[in-house]
Coordinates of C-alpha atoms in Angstrom, one line a residue:
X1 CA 0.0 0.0 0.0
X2 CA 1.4 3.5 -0.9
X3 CA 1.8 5.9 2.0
X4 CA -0.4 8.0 0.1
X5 CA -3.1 5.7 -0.5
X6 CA -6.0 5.8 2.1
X7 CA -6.3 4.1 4.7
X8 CA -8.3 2.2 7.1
X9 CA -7.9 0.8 10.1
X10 CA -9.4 -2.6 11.5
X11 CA -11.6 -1.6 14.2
X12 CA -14.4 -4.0 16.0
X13 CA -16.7 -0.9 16.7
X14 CA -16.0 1.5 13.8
X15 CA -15.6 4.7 15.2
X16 CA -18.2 7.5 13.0
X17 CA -16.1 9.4 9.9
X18 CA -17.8 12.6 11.6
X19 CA -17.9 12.5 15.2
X20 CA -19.4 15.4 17.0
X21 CA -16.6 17.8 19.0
X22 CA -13.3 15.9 17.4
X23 CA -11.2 14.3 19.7
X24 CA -13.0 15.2 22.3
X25 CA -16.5 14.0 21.0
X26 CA -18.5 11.0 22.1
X27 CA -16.6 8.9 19.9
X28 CA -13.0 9.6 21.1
X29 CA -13.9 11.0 24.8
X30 CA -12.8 7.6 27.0
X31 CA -9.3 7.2 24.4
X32 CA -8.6 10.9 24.2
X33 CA -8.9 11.3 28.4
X34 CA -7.0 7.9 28.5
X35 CA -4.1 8.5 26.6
X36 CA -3.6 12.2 26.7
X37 CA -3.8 11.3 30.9
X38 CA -0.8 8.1 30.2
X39 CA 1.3 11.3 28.7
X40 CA 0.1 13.7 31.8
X41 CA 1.6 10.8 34.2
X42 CA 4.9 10.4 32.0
X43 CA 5.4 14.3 31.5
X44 CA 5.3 14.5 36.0
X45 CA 7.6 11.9 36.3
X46 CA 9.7 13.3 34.1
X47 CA 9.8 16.6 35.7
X48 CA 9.3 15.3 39.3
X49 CA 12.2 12.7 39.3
X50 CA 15.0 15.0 38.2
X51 CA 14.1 16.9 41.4
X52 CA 14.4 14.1 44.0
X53 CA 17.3 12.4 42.8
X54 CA 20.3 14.0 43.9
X55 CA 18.4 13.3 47.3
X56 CA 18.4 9.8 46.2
X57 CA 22.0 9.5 44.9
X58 CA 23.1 11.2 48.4
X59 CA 21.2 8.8 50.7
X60 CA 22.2 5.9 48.9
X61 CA 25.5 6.6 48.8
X62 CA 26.0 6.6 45.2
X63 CA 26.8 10.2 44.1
X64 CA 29.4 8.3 42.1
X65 CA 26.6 6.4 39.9
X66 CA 24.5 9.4 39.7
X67 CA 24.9 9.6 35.8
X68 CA 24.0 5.9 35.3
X69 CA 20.6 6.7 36.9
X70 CA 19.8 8.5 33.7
X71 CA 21.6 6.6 31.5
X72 CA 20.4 3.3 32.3
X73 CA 16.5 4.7 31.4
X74 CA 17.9 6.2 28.3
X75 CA 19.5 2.9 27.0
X76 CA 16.9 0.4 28.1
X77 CA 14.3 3.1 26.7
X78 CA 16.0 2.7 22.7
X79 CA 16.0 -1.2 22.9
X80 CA 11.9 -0.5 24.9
X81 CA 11.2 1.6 21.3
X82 CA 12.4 -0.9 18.6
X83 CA 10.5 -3.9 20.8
X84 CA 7.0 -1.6 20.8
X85 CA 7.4 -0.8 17.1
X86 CA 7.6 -4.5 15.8
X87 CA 5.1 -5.6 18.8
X88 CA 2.2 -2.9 17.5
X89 CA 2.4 -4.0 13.7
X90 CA 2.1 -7.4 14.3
X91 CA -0.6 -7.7 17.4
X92 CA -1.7 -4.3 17.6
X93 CA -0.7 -1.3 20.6
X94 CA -2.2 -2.9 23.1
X95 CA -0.2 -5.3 24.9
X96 CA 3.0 -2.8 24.2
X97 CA 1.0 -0.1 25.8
X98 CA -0.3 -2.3 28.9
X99 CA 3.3 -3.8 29.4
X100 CA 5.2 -0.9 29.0
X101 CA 3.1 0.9 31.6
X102 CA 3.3 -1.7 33.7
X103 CA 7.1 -1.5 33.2
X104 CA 7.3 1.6 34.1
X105 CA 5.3 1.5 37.4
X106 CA 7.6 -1.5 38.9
X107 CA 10.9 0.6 37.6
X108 CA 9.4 3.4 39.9
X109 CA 8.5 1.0 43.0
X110 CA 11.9 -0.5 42.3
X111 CA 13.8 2.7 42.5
X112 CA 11.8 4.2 45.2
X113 CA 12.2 0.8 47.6
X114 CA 15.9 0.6 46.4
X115 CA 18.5 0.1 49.7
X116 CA 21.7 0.4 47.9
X117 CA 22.7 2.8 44.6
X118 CA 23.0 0.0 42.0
X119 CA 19.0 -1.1 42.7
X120 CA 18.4 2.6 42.1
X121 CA 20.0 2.5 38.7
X122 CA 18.0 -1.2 37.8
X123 CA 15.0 0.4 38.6
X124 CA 15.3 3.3 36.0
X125 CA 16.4 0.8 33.6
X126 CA 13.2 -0.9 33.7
X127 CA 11.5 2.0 34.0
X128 CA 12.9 3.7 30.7
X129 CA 11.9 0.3 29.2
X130 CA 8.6 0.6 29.8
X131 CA 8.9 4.0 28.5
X132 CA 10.0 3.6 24.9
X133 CA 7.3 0.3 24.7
X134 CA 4.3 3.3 25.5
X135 CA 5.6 5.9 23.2
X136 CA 5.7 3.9 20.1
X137 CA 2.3 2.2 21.1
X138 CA 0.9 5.7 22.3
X139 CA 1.8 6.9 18.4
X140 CA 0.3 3.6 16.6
X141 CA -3.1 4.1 18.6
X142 CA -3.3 7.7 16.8
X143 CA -2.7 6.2 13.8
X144 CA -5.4 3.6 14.2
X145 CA -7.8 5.1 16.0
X146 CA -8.0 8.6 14.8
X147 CA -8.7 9.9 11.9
X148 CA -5.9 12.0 9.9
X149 CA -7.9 15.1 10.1
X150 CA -7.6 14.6 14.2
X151 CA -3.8 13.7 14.6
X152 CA -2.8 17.4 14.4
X153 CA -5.3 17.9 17.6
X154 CA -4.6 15.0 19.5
X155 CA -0.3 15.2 19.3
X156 CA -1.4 19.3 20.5
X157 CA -2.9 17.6 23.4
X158 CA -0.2 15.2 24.3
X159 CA 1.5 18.5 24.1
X160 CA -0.7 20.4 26.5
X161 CA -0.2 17.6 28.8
X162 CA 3.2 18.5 29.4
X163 CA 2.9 22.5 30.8
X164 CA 1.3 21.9 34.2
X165 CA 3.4 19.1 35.2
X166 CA 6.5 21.1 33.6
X167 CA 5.7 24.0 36.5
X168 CA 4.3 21.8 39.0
X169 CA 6.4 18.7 39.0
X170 CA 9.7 20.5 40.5
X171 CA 7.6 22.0 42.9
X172 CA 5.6 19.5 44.3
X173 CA 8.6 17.1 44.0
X174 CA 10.5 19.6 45.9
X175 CA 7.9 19.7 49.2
X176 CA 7.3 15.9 48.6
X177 CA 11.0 15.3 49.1
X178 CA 11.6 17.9 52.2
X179 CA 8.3 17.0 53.9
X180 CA 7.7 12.9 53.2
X181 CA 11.1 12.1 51.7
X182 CA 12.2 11.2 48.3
X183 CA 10.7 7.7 48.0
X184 CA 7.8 9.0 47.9
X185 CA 7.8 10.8 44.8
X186 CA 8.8 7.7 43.1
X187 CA 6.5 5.0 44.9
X188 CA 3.7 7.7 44.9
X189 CA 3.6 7.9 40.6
X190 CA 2.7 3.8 40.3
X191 CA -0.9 4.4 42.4
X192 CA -1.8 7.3 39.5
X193 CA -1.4 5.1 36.9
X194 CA -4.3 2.8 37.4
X195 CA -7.0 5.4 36.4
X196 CA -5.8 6.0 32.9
X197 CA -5.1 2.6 32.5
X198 CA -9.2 1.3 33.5
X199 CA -10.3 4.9 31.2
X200 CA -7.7 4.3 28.0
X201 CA -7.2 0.8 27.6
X202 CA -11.0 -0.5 26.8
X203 CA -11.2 2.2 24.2
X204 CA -8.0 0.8 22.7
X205 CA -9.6 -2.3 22.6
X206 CA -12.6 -1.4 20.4
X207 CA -10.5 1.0 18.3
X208 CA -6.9 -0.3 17.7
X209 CA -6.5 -3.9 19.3
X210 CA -5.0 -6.8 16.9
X211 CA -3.5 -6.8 13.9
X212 CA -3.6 -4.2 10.9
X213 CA -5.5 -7.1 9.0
X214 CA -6.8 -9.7 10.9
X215 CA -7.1 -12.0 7.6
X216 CA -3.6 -11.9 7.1
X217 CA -1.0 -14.6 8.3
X218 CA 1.2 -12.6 11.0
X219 CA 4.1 -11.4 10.2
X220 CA 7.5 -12.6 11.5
X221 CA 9.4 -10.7 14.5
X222 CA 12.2 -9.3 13.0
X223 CA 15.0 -10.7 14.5
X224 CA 17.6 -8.3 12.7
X225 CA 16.0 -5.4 14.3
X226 CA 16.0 -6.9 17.3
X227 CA 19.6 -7.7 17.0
X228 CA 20.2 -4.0 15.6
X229 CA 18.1 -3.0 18.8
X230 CA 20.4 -4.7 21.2
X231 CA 23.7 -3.0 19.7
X232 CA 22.0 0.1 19.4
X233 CA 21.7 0.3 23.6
X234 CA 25.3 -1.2 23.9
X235 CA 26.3 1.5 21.6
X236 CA 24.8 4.4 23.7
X237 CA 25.5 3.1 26.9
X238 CA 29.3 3.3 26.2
X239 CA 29.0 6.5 24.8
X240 CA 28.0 7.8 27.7
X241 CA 30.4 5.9 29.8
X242 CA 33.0 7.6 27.8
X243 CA 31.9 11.2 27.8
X244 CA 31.8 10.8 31.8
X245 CA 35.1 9.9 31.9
X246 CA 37.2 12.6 29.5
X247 CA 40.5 10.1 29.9
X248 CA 42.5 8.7 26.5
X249 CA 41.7 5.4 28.1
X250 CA 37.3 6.4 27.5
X251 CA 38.5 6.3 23.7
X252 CA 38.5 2.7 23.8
X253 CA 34.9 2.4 25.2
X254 CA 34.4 5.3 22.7
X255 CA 35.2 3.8 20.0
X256 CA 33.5 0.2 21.0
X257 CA 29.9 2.3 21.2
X258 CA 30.6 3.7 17.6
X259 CA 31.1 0.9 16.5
X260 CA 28.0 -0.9 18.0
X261 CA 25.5 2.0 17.3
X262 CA 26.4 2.8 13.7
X263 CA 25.4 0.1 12.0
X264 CA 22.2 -0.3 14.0
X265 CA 21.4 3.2 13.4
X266 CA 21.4 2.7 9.4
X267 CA 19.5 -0.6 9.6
X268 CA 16.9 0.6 12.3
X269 CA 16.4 4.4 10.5
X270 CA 14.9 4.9 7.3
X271 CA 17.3 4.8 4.5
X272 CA 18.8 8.1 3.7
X273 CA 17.8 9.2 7.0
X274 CA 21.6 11.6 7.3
X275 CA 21.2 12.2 3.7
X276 CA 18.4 13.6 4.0
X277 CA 16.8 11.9 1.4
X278 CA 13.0 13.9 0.5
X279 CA 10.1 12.2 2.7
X280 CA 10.0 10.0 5.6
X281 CA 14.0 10.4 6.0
X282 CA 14.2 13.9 6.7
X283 CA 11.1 13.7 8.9
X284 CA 13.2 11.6 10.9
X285 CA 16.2 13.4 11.1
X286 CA 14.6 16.4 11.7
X287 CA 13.4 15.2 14.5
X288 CA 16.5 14.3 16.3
X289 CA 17.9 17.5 15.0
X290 CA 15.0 19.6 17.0
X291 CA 15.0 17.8 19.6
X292 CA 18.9 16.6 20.3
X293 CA 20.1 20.7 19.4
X294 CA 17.4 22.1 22.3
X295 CA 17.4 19.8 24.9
X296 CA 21.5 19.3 25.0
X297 CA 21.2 23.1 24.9
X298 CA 18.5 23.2 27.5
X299 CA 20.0 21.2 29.7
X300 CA 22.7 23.5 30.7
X301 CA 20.5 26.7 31.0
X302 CA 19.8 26.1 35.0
X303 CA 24.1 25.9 35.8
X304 CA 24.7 28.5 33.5
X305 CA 22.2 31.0 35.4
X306 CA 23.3 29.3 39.2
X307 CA 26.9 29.7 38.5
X308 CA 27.3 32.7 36.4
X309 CA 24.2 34.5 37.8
X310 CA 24.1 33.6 41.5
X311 CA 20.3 32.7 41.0
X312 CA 19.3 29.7 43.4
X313 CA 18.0 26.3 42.1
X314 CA 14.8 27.5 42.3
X315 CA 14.5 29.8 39.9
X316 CA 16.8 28.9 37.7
X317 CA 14.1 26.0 36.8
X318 CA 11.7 28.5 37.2
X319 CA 12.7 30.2 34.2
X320 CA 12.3 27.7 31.4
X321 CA 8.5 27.3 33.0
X322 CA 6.7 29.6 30.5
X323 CA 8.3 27.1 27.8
X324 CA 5.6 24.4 28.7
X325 CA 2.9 26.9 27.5
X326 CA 4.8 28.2 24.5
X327 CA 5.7 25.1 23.1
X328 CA 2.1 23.7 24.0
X329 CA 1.1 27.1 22.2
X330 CA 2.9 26.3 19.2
X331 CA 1.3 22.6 18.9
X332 CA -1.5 23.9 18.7
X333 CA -0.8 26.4 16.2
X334 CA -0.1 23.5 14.1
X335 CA -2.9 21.7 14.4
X336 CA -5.2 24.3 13.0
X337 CA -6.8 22.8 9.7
X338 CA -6.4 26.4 8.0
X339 CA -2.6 25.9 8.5
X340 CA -2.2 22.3 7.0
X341 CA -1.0 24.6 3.8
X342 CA 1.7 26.3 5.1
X343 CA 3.2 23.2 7.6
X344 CA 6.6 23.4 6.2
X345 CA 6.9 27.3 6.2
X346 CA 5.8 26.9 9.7
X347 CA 8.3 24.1 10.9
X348 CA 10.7 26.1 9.1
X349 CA 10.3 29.1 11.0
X350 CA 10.1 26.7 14.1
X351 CA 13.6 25.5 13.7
X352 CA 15.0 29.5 13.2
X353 CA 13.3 30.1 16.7
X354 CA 14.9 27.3 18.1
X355 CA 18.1 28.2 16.6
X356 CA 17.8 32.1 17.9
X357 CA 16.7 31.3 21.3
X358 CA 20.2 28.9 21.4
X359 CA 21.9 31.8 20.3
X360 CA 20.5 34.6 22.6
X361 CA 20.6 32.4 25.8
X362 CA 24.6 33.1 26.5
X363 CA 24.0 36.9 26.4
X364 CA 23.3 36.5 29.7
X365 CA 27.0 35.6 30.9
X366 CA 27.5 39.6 30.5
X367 CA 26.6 41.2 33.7
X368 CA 24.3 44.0 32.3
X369 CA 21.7 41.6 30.6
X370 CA 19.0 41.0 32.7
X371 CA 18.0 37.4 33.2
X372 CA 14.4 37.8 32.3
X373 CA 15.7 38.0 28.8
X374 CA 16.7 34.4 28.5
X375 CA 13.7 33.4 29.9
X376 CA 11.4 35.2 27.0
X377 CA 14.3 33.7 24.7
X378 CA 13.6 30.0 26.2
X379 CA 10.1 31.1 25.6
X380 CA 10.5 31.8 21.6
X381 CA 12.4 28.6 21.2
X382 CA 10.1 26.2 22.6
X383 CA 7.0 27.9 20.6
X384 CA 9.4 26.5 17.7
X385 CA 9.8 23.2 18.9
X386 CA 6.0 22.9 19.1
X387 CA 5.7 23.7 15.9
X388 CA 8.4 21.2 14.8
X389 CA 7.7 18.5 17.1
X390 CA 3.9 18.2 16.5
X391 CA 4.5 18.5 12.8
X392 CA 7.0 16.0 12.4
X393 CA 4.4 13.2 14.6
X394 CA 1.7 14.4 12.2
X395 CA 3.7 14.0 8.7
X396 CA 5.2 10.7 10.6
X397 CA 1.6 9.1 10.3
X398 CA 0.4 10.7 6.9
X399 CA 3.5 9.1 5.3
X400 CA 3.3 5.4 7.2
X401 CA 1.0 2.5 5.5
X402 CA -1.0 1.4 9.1
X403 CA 1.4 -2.0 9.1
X404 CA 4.0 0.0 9.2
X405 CA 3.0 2.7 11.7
X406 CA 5.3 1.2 15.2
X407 CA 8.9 0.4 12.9
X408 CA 8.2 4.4 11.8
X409 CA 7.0 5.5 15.0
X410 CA 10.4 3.9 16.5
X411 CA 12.8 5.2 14.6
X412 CA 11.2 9.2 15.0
X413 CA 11.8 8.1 18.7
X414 CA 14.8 6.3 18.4
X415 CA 16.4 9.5 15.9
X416 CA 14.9 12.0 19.2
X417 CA 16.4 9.7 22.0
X418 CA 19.7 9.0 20.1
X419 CA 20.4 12.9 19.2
X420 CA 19.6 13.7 22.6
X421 CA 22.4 11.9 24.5
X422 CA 25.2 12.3 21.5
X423 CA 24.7 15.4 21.1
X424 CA 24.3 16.1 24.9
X425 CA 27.2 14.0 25.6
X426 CA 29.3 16.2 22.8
X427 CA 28.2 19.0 24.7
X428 CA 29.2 17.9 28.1
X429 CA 32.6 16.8 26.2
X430 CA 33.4 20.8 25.0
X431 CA 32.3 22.1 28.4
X432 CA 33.9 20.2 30.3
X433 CA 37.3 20.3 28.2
X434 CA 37.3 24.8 28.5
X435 CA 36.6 24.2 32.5
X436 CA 33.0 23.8 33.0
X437 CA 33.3 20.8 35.0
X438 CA 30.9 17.5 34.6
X439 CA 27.4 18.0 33.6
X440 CA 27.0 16.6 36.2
X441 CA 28.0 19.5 38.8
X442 CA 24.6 21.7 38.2
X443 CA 23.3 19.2 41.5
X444 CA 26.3 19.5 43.5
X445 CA 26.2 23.4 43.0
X446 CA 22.2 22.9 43.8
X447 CA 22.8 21.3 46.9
X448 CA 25.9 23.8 48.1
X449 CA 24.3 27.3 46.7
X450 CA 28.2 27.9 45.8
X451 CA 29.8 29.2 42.5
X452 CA 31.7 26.0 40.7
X453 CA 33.8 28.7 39.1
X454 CA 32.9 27.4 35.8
X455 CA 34.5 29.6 32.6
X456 CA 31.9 31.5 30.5
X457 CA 33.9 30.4 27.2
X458 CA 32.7 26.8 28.9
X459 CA 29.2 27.8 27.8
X460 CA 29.5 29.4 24.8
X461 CA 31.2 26.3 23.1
X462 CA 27.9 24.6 24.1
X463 CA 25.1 27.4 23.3
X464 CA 26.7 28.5 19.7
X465 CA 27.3 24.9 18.2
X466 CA 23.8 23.8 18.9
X467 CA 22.2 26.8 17.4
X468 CA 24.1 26.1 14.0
X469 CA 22.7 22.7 14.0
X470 CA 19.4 23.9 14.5
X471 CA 20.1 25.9 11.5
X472 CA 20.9 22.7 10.0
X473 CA 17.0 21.9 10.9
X474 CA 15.5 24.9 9.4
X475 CA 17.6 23.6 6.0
X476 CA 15.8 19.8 6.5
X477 CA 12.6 21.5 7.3
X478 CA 12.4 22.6 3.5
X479 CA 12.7 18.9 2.5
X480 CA 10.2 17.2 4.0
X481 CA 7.5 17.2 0.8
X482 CA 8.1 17.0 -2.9
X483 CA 8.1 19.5 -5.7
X484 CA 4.6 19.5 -5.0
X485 CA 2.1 20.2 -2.4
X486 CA 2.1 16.7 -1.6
X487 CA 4.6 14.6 0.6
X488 CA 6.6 11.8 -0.9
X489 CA 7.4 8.7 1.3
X490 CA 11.3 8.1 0.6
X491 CA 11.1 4.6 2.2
X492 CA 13.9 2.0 1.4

């Protein structure tokens, strides 16, 4: 079937072609609620954990492993991604979805019970698991379930999900942590997860359970990806292991991870993928270009602004709050029907945002630039990233046949997880080679309220290479369709 072609998914109770108040009508209500509330949960974990676990590494004794605590979810979470995508195209997003939040729920009771550092650490690796298995499902249910015409709208909701817990989380982690202690912010996240579970998961049964076509032999796990799935984690994983560790003895683990991960990134990404090949390709890479430039660039905003700005904790994470709204903002832009036309002038312009607000956040190293001004800055960039993150989700689906919907649907989340930590770790590498110090320091310098005497130049070599390859983006952006107004699936 051509990407372009129709299509229709196998439902038991078809759902109407013109159901009353879109995604939120009778037809959609319980399977909007459920997932968009699956994301909610994901979105305050995310947000919420970061703040308790320097508590955690502390009272575990295991400042030294600290970094492995988000490694280990960020490995397990690629192989979690590759497993959901062949899962969902052959029996349907159920069972991915169900086990992967299920997953993630014992990886928190595991952490949040844990006695000793290295039970910490297992825990987040199951925990990212069951992470990648429910964002590739998540994506194959709005492929099945909804109708084109609603994907725009529901990937702006999973969007909106994210800007309470993105001011809230820190916050209520925060008095959680001080008042009840930290375990409780990890053991308490498990007990929310059963109501989106009972509300999302019967709807996913009438709408997108079982195979694309029922009538069809089933098709054969893929045991190469699987493979490619394995190295892909190894690969990562010594990555990062090296980038912690700036010695010429990390070359060797270095070089082991390269060799691992890039062969598994060419057979698991579409073809042409860094070629940028017109289509499905440079969806994908554009992904991991928006998404691996800002966040590597994001994550050093809150040291910058403690150590060269004497602001506390605090507010340093207070200042990349009005981001949740913006970037919600900008998904929602996008999913206006009137600007279906004009999607690639809009991620285009997404990905120069981005790429100015990288650029205009070291002005604050000079003294006389109030620090409000990186906050509007942060504010700008992530209504770009709305607009390119949405987008690319949205194109992801019009250009994927429905058996094809989980492989696609992993490698956009496998191209975003990868660029994240390579880039990241590339940018921890520059820092910490001009005398920034490990990434790693923004917690101790949390905890002490002192100045870690980090070098601006430290910063700059971060902020200014990630804003050229969100340029980069802005170039992809204008290769995501053909001639015409129509997009072309590049597919090997």
């Amino acid at each position: 079937m051509s990407a372009l072609e129709p299509r229709v998914s196998q439902r038991s109770e078809p759902v109407p072609a013109e159901p009353d108040g879109g995604i939120l009508g009778s037809a959609y209500r319980a399977l909007s609620m459920g997932i968009v509330s699956v994301v909610f949960l994901i979105a305050f974990e995310a947000t919420a954990v970061g703040t308790a676990m320097p508590v955690a590494a502390r009272e575990l004794d295991g400042v030294g492993l600290y970094a492995f605590a988000f490694s280990a979810y960020f490995t397990t979470s690629l192989f979690g991604m590759v497993l959901s995508g062949q899962w969902a195209d052959r029996k349907g997003p159920l069972w991915p979805l169900t086990v992967g939040i299920g997953s993630f729920a014992a990886g928190l009771l595991l952490a949040g019970t844990a006695g000793v550092m290295w039970v910490f650490v297992l825990g987040r690796a199951v925990q990212g698991f069951g992470g990648g298995l429910v964002i590739v499902a998540l994506y194959v249910v709005v492929s099945r379930a909804y109708e084109e015409r609603l994907r725009p709208a529901i990937m702006a909701a999973f969007a909106a999900s994210w800007v309470v817990p993105s001011v809230v989380g820190p916050l209520a982690a925060g008095a959680v942590t001080e008042h009840l202690g930290w375990r409780w912010v990890f053991v308490g996240i498990p007990v929310l997860v059963v109501v989106p579970l009972a509300v999302a998961l019967p709807a996913i049964r009438r709408t997108a359970s079982g195979p694309v076509d029922p009538d069809a032999p089933p098709a054969a796990l893929d045991r190469r990806r699987i493979r490619l799935a394995f190295g892909i984690s190894a690969g990562v994983a010594l990555l990062q292991y090296a980038a912690q560790d700036l010695r010429w003895l990390s070359l060797l683990p270095a070089a082991a991870g390269a060799g691992l991960l890039v062969p598994a990134v060419r057979g698991l990404l579409p073809r042409g993928t860094y070629l940028a090949r017109r289509g499905l390709p440079s969806v994908v890479l554009l992904r991991g270009v928006a998404a691996g430039s800002f966040i590597a660039a994001e994550s050093f905003v809150p040291l910058m602004l403690v150590t060269q700005r004497g602001l506390s904790p605090t507010l340093a994470g207070l200042s990349l709050a009005a981001g949740g709204v913006t970037w919600a903002g900008g998904s929602w832009l996008q999913s206006k029907g009137r600007m279906a036309p004009y999607r690639e002038r809009l991620m285009v312009a997404g990905m120069v945002l981005v790429a100015s607000a990288i650029a205009a956040a070291p002005a604050v190293l000079i003294e006389s630039v109030p620090v409000w001004t990186l906050a509007a800055a942060w504010a700008v960039g992530c209504l770009g990233m709305g607009l390119v993150t949405a987008s690319t989700s949205v194109l992801l689906l019009e250009l994927s046949a429905p058996e094809e919907a989980g492989a696609n649907s992993a490698a956009l989340q496998i191209s975003d997880a990868l660029a994240n930590v390579v880039l990241l770790a590339a940018g921890g590498a520059a820092f910490a080679a001009l005398g920034g110090g490990a990434v790693g320091a923004v917690h101790a310098v949390a905890a002490e309220g002192a100045d870690a005497g980090s070098h601006p130049a430290a910063f700059v070599v971060v902020f200014l290479p990630m804003a050229c390859v969100a340029l980069v983006g802005a170039w992809v952006a204008t290769r995501l369709y053909a001639d015409g107004p129509e997009p072309v699936a590049a597919r090997a």
